[in-house]
Short mmCIF file of C-alpha atoms and ligand atoms in Angstrom, two decimals:
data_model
loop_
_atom_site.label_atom_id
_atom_site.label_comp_id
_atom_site.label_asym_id
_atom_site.label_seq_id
_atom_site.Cartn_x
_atom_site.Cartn_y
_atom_site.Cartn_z
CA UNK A 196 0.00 0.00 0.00
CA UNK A 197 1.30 3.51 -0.68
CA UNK A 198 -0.03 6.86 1.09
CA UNK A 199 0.17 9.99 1.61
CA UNK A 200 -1.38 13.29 3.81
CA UNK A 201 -1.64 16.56 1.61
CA UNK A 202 -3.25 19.77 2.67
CA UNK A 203 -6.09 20.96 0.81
CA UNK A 204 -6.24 24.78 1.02
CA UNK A 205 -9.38 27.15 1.07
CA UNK A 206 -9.40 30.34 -1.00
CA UNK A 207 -11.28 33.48 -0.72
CA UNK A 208 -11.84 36.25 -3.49
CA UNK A 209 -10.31 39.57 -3.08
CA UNK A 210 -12.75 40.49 -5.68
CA UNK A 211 -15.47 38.80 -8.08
CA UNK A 212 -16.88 40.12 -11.45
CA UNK A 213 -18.97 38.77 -13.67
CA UNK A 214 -17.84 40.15 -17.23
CA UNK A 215 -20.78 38.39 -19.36
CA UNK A 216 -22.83 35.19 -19.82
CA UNK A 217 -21.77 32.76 -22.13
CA UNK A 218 -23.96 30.55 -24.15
CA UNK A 219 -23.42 27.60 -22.42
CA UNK A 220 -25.18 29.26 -19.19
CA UNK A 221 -22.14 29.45 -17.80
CA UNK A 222 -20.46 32.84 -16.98
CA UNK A 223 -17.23 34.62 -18.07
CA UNK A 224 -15.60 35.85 -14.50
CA UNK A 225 -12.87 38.12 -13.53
CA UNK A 226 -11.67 37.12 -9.92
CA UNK A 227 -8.93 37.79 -7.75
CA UNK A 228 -8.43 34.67 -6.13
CA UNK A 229 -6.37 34.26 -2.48
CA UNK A 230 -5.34 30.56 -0.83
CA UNK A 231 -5.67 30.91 3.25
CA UNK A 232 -4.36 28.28 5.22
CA UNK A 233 -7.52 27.08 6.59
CA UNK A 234 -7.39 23.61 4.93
CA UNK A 235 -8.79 20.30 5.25
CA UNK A 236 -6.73 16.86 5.94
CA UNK A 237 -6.73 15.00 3.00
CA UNK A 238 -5.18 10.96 2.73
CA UNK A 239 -4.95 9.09 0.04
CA UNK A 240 -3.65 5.67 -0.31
CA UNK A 241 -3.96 3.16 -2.96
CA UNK A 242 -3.04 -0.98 -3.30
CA UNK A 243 -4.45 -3.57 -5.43
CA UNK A 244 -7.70 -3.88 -6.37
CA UNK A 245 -10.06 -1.34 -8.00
CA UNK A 246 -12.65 1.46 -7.12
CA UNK A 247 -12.74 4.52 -5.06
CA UNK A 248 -13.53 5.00 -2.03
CA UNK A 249 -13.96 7.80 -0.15
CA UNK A 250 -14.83 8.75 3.41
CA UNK A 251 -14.74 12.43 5.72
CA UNK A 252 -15.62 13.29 9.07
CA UNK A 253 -19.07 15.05 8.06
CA UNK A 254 -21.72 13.02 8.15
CA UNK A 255 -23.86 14.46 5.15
CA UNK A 256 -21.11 15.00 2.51
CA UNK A 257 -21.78 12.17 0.19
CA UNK A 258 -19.13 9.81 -0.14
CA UNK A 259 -19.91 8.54 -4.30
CA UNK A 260 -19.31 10.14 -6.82
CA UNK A 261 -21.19 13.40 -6.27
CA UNK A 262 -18.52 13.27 -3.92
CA UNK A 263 -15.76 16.18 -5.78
CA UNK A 264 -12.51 14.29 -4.68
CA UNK A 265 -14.18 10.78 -6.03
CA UNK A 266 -14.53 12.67 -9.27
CA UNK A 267 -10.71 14.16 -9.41
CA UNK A 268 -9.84 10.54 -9.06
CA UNK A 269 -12.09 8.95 -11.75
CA UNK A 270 -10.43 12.25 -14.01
CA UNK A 271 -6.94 11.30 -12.89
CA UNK A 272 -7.27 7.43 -13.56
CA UNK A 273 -9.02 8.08 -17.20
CA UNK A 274 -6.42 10.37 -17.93
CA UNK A 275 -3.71 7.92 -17.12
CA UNK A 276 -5.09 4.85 -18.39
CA UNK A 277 -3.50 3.41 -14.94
CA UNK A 278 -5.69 0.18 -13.77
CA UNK A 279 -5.38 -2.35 -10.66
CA UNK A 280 -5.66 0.25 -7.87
CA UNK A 281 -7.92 0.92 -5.20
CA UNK A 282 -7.87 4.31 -3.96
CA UNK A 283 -9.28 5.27 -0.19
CA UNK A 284 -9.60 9.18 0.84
CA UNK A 285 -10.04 10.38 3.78
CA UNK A 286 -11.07 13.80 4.38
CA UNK A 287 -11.12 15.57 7.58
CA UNK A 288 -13.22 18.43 6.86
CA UNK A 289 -12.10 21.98 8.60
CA UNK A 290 -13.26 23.85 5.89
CA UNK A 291 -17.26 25.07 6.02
CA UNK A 292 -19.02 23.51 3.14
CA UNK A 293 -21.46 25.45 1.25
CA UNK A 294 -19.23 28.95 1.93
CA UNK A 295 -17.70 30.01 -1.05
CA UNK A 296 -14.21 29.11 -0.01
CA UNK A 297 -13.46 26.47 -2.47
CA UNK A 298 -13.95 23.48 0.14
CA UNK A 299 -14.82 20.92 -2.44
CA UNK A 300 -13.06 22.45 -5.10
CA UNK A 301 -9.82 22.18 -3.16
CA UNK A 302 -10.20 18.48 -1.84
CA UNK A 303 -10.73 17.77 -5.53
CA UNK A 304 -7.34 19.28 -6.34
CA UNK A 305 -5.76 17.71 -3.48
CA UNK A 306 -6.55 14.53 -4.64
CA UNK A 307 -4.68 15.24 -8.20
CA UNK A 308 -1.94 16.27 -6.65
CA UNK A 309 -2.16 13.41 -4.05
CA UNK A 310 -2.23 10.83 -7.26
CA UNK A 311 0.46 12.38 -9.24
CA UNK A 312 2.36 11.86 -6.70
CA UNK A 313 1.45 8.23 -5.70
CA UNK A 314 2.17 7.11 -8.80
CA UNK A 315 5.06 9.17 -9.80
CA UNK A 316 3.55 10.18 -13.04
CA UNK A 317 5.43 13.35 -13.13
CA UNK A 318 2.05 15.26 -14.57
CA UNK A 319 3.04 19.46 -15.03
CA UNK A 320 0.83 21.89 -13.56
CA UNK A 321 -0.67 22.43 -16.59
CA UNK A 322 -1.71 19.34 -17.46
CA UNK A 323 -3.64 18.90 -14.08
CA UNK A 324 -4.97 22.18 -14.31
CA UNK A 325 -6.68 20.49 -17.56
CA UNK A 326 -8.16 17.55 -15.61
CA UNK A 327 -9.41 20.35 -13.06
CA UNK A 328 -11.16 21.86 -15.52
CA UNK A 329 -13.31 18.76 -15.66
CA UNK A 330 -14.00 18.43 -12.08
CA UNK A 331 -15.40 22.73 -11.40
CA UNK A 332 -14.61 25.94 -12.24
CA UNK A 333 -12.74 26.85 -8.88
CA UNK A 334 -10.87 23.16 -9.11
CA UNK A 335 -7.69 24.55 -11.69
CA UNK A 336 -7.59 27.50 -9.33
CA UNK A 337 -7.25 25.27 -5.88
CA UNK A 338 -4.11 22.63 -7.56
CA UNK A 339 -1.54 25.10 -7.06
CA UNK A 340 -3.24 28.17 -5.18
CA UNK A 341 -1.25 31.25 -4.26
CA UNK A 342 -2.35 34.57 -5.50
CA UNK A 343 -4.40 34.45 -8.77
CA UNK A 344 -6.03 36.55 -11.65
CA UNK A 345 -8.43 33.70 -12.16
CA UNK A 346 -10.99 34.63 -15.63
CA UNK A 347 -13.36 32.30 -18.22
CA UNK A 348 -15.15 29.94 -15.91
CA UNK A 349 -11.80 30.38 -13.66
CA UNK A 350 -9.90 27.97 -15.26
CA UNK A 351 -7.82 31.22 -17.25
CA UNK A 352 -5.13 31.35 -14.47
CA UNK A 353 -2.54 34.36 -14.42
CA UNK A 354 -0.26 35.08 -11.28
CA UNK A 355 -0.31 38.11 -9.36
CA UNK A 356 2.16 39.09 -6.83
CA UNK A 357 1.40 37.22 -3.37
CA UNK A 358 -0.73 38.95 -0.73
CA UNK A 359 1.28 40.18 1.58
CA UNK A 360 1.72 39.17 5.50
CA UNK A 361 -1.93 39.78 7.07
CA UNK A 362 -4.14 38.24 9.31
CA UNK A 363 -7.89 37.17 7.87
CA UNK A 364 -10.85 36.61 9.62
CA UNK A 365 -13.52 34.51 8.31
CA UNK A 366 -16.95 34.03 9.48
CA UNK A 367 -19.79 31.71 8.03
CA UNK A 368 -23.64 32.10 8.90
CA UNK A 369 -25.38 29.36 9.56
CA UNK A 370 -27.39 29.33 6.06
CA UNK A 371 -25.96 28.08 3.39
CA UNK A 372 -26.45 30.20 -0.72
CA UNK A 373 -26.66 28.23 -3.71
CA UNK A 374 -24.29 28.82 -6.23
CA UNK A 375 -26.53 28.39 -9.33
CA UNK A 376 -29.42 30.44 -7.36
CA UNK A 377 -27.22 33.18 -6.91
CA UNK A 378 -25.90 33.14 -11.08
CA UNK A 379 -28.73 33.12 -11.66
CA UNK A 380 -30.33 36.30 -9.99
CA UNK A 381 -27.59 38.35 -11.72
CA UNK A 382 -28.46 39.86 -15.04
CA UNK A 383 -25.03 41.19 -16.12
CA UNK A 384 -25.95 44.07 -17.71
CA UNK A 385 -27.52 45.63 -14.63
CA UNK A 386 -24.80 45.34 -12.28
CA UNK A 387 -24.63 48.60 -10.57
CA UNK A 388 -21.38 48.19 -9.42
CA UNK A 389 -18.06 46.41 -9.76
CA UNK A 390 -14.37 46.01 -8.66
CA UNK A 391 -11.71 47.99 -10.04
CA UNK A 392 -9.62 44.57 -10.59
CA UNK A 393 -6.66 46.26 -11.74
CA UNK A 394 -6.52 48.53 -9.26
CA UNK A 395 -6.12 45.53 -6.80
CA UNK A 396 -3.70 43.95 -8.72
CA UNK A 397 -1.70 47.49 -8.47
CA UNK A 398 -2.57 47.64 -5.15
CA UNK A 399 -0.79 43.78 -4.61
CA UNK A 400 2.10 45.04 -6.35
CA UNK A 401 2.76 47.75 -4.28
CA UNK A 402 1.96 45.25 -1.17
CA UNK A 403 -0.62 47.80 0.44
CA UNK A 404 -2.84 45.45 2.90
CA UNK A 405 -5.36 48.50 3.22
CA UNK A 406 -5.32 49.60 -0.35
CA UNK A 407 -6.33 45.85 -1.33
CA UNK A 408 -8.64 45.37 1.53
CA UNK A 409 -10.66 48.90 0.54
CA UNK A 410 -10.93 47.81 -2.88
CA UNK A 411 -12.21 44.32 -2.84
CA UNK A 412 -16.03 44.14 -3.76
CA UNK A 413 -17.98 40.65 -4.69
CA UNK A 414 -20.82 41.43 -7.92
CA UNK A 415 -23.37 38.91 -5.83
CA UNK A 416 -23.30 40.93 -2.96
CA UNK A 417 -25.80 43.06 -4.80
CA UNK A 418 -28.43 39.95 -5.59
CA UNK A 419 -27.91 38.27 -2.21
CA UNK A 420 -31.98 36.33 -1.23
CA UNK A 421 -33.99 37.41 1.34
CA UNK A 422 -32.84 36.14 4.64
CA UNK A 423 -29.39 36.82 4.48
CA UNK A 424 -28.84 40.14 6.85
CA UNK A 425 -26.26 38.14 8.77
CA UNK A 426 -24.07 38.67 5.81
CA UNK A 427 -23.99 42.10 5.96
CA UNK A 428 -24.03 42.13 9.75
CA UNK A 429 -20.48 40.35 10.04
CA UNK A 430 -18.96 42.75 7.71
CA UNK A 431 -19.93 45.68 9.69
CA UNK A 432 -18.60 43.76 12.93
CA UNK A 433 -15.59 43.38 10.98
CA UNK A 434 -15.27 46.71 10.01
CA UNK A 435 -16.47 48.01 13.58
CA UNK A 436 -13.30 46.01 14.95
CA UNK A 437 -10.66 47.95 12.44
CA UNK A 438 -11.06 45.22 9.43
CA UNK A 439 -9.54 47.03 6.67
CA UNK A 440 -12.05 46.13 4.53
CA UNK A 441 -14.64 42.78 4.20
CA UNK A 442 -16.55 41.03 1.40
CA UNK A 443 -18.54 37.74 0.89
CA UNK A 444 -16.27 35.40 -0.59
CA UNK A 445 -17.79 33.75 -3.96
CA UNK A 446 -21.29 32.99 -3.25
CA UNK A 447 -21.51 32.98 0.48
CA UNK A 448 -22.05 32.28 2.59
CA UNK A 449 -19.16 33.44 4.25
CA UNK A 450 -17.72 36.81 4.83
CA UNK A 451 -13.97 37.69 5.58
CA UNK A 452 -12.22 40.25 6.47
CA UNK A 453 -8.34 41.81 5.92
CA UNK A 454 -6.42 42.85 8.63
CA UNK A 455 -2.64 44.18 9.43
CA UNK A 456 -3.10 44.47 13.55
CA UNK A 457 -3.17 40.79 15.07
CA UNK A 458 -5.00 41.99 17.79
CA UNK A 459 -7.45 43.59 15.96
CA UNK A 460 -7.89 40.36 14.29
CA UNK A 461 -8.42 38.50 17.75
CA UNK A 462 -11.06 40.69 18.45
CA UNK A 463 -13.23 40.93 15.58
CA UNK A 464 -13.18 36.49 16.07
CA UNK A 465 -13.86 36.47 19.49
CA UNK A 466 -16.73 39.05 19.05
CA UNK A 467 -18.15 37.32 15.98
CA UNK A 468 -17.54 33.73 17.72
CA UNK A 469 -20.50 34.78 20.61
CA UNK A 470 -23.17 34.72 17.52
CA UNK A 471 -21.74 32.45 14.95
CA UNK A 472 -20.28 28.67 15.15
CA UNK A 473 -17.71 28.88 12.15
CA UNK A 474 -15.43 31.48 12.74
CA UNK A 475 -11.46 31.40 11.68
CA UNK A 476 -8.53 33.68 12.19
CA UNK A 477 -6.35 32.44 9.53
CA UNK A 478 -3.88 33.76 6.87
CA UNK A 479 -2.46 34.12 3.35
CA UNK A 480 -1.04 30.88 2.23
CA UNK A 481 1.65 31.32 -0.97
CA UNK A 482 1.62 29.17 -4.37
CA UNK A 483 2.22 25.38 -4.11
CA UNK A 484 5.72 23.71 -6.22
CA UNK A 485 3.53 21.43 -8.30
O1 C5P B 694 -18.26 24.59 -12.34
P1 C5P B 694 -19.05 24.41 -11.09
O2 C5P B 694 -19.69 23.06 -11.00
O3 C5P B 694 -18.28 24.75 -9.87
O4 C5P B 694 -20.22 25.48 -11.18
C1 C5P B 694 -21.37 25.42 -10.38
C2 C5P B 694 -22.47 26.28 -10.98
O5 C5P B 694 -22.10 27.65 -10.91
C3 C5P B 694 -22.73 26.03 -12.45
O6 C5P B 694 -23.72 25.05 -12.63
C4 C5P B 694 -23.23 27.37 -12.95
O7 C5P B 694 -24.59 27.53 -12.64
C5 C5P B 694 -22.49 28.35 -12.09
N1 C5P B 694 -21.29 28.94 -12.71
C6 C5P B 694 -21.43 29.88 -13.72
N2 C5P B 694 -20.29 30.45 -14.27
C7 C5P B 694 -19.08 30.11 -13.83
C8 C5P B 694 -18.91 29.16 -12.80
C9 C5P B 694 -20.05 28.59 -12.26
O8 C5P B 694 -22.54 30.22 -14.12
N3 C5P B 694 -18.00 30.71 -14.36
#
């Protein structure tokens, strides 16, 4: 049997725009993308035999193949052509599911990365990128992480310079938004307002935590469902405990906020912890070597 434990990364999105709707349904993006090193526990092992099998510490994730990380392997193994292997994951979920930080996405990338590595099949970044593109839009995104211009579905990946040393709080409501719900309450050519993307990408060049953190704006924040006050209510406790600036991350749920004081930081968690269950104080996490 061979295994091996690899860290599967959430991100958060300095910024999300929604350029225009393709025919397909889907919709061309341009998103600033950000790995934090809130992560999930991902092993993978594999012997003889055949199948996938996957289990996590969550009760109501299904484990087939609705499962994300069931599907990276079924991509990796058709890619491949590599037969006689059983493959068992194991995910220990930290990461809120449902929350717009890439959860599933990033298990799914994990396990790519997991397999090329198993097997020594020395696939380039590149070419798993490609399989990721099968598996969801965020999944190219999540295989290396880092700091990321991320456009088409968000498989059009261009580096940016790293975020620079910060501390990020992260807070989740207890609802949960639905991803195609939300697309499709936006009518692109009504959006009122949008980021100025290149002025973060200046703004991460110049490695200005505050001049980032005051430009980062999310398109769906402006078609968010009834119900979902809370969203806007942990933003202003954010910003009411010196957050430089906060913003839903993709489609929600969850709401983070930038910020350079540590203490600062501490507070805005410990205030937000009273009301809500799935708070994290975390931070920027760099690009993987893949
Ligand atoms: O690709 P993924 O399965 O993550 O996408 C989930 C849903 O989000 C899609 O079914 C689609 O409704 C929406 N989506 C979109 N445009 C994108 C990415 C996702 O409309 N660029």
């Amino acid at each position: 049997m061979m295994k091996i434990n690899v860290k599967a990364y959430a991100k958060i999105n300095l910024s999300i725009d929604i350029v225009s709707r393709m025919d397909d349904g889907y919709h061309n993006m341009r998103m600033i993308m950000q790995s934090v090193a809130l992560h999930d526990a991902i092993a993978v092992a594999v012997k003889k035999g055949d199948g996938i099998s996957v289990r996590t510490d969550l009760r109501y994730l299904p484990c087939d193949d609705r499962n994300i990380a069931a599907r990276a392997a079924s991509v990796y193994y058709a890619h491949t052509g590599i037969t006689g292997y059983h493959t068992s994951i194991n995910i220990e979920k930290q990461i809120p599911v449902c929350a717009g930080l890439g959860g599933g996405s990033t298990d799914g990338a994990a396990v790519l990365r997991a397999l090329n590595e198993l097997h020594a099949t020395g696939l380039r970044l590149e070419t798993l990128q490609k399989l990721a593109e099968e598996i969801g839009s965020d999944v190219p995104f999540c295989v290396a992480g880092g700091t990321a211009l991320a456009e088409g579905r968000g498989e059009v990946l261009t580096d940016l310079p790293p975020l620079c040393d910060c501390h990020i709080v992260i807070c989740k409501p207890a609802f949960a938004i639905s991803t195609p719900e939300l697309f499709s309450k936006i009518n692109v050519d009504k959006i009122r307002l949008r980021p100025n993307t290149d002025s973060i990408i200046e703004a991460l060049g110049d490695r200005n935590v505050g001049k980032i953190a005051r430009r980062m704006y999310n398109v769906f924040e402006d078609v968010l469902p009834k119900g979902t006050s809370a969203i806007d209510e942990i933003k202003q406790c954010l910003l009411d405990n010196a957050s430089l600036g906060a913003v839903m991350t993709g489609t929600g749920s969850a709401v983070f906020g930038l910020f350079d004081d540590e203490d600062a930081a501490r507070a805005a968690y410990d205030e937000l912890n009273q009301t809500y269950k799935e708070c994290y104080l975390t931070e920027p996490v760099g690009k993987l070597e893949v």
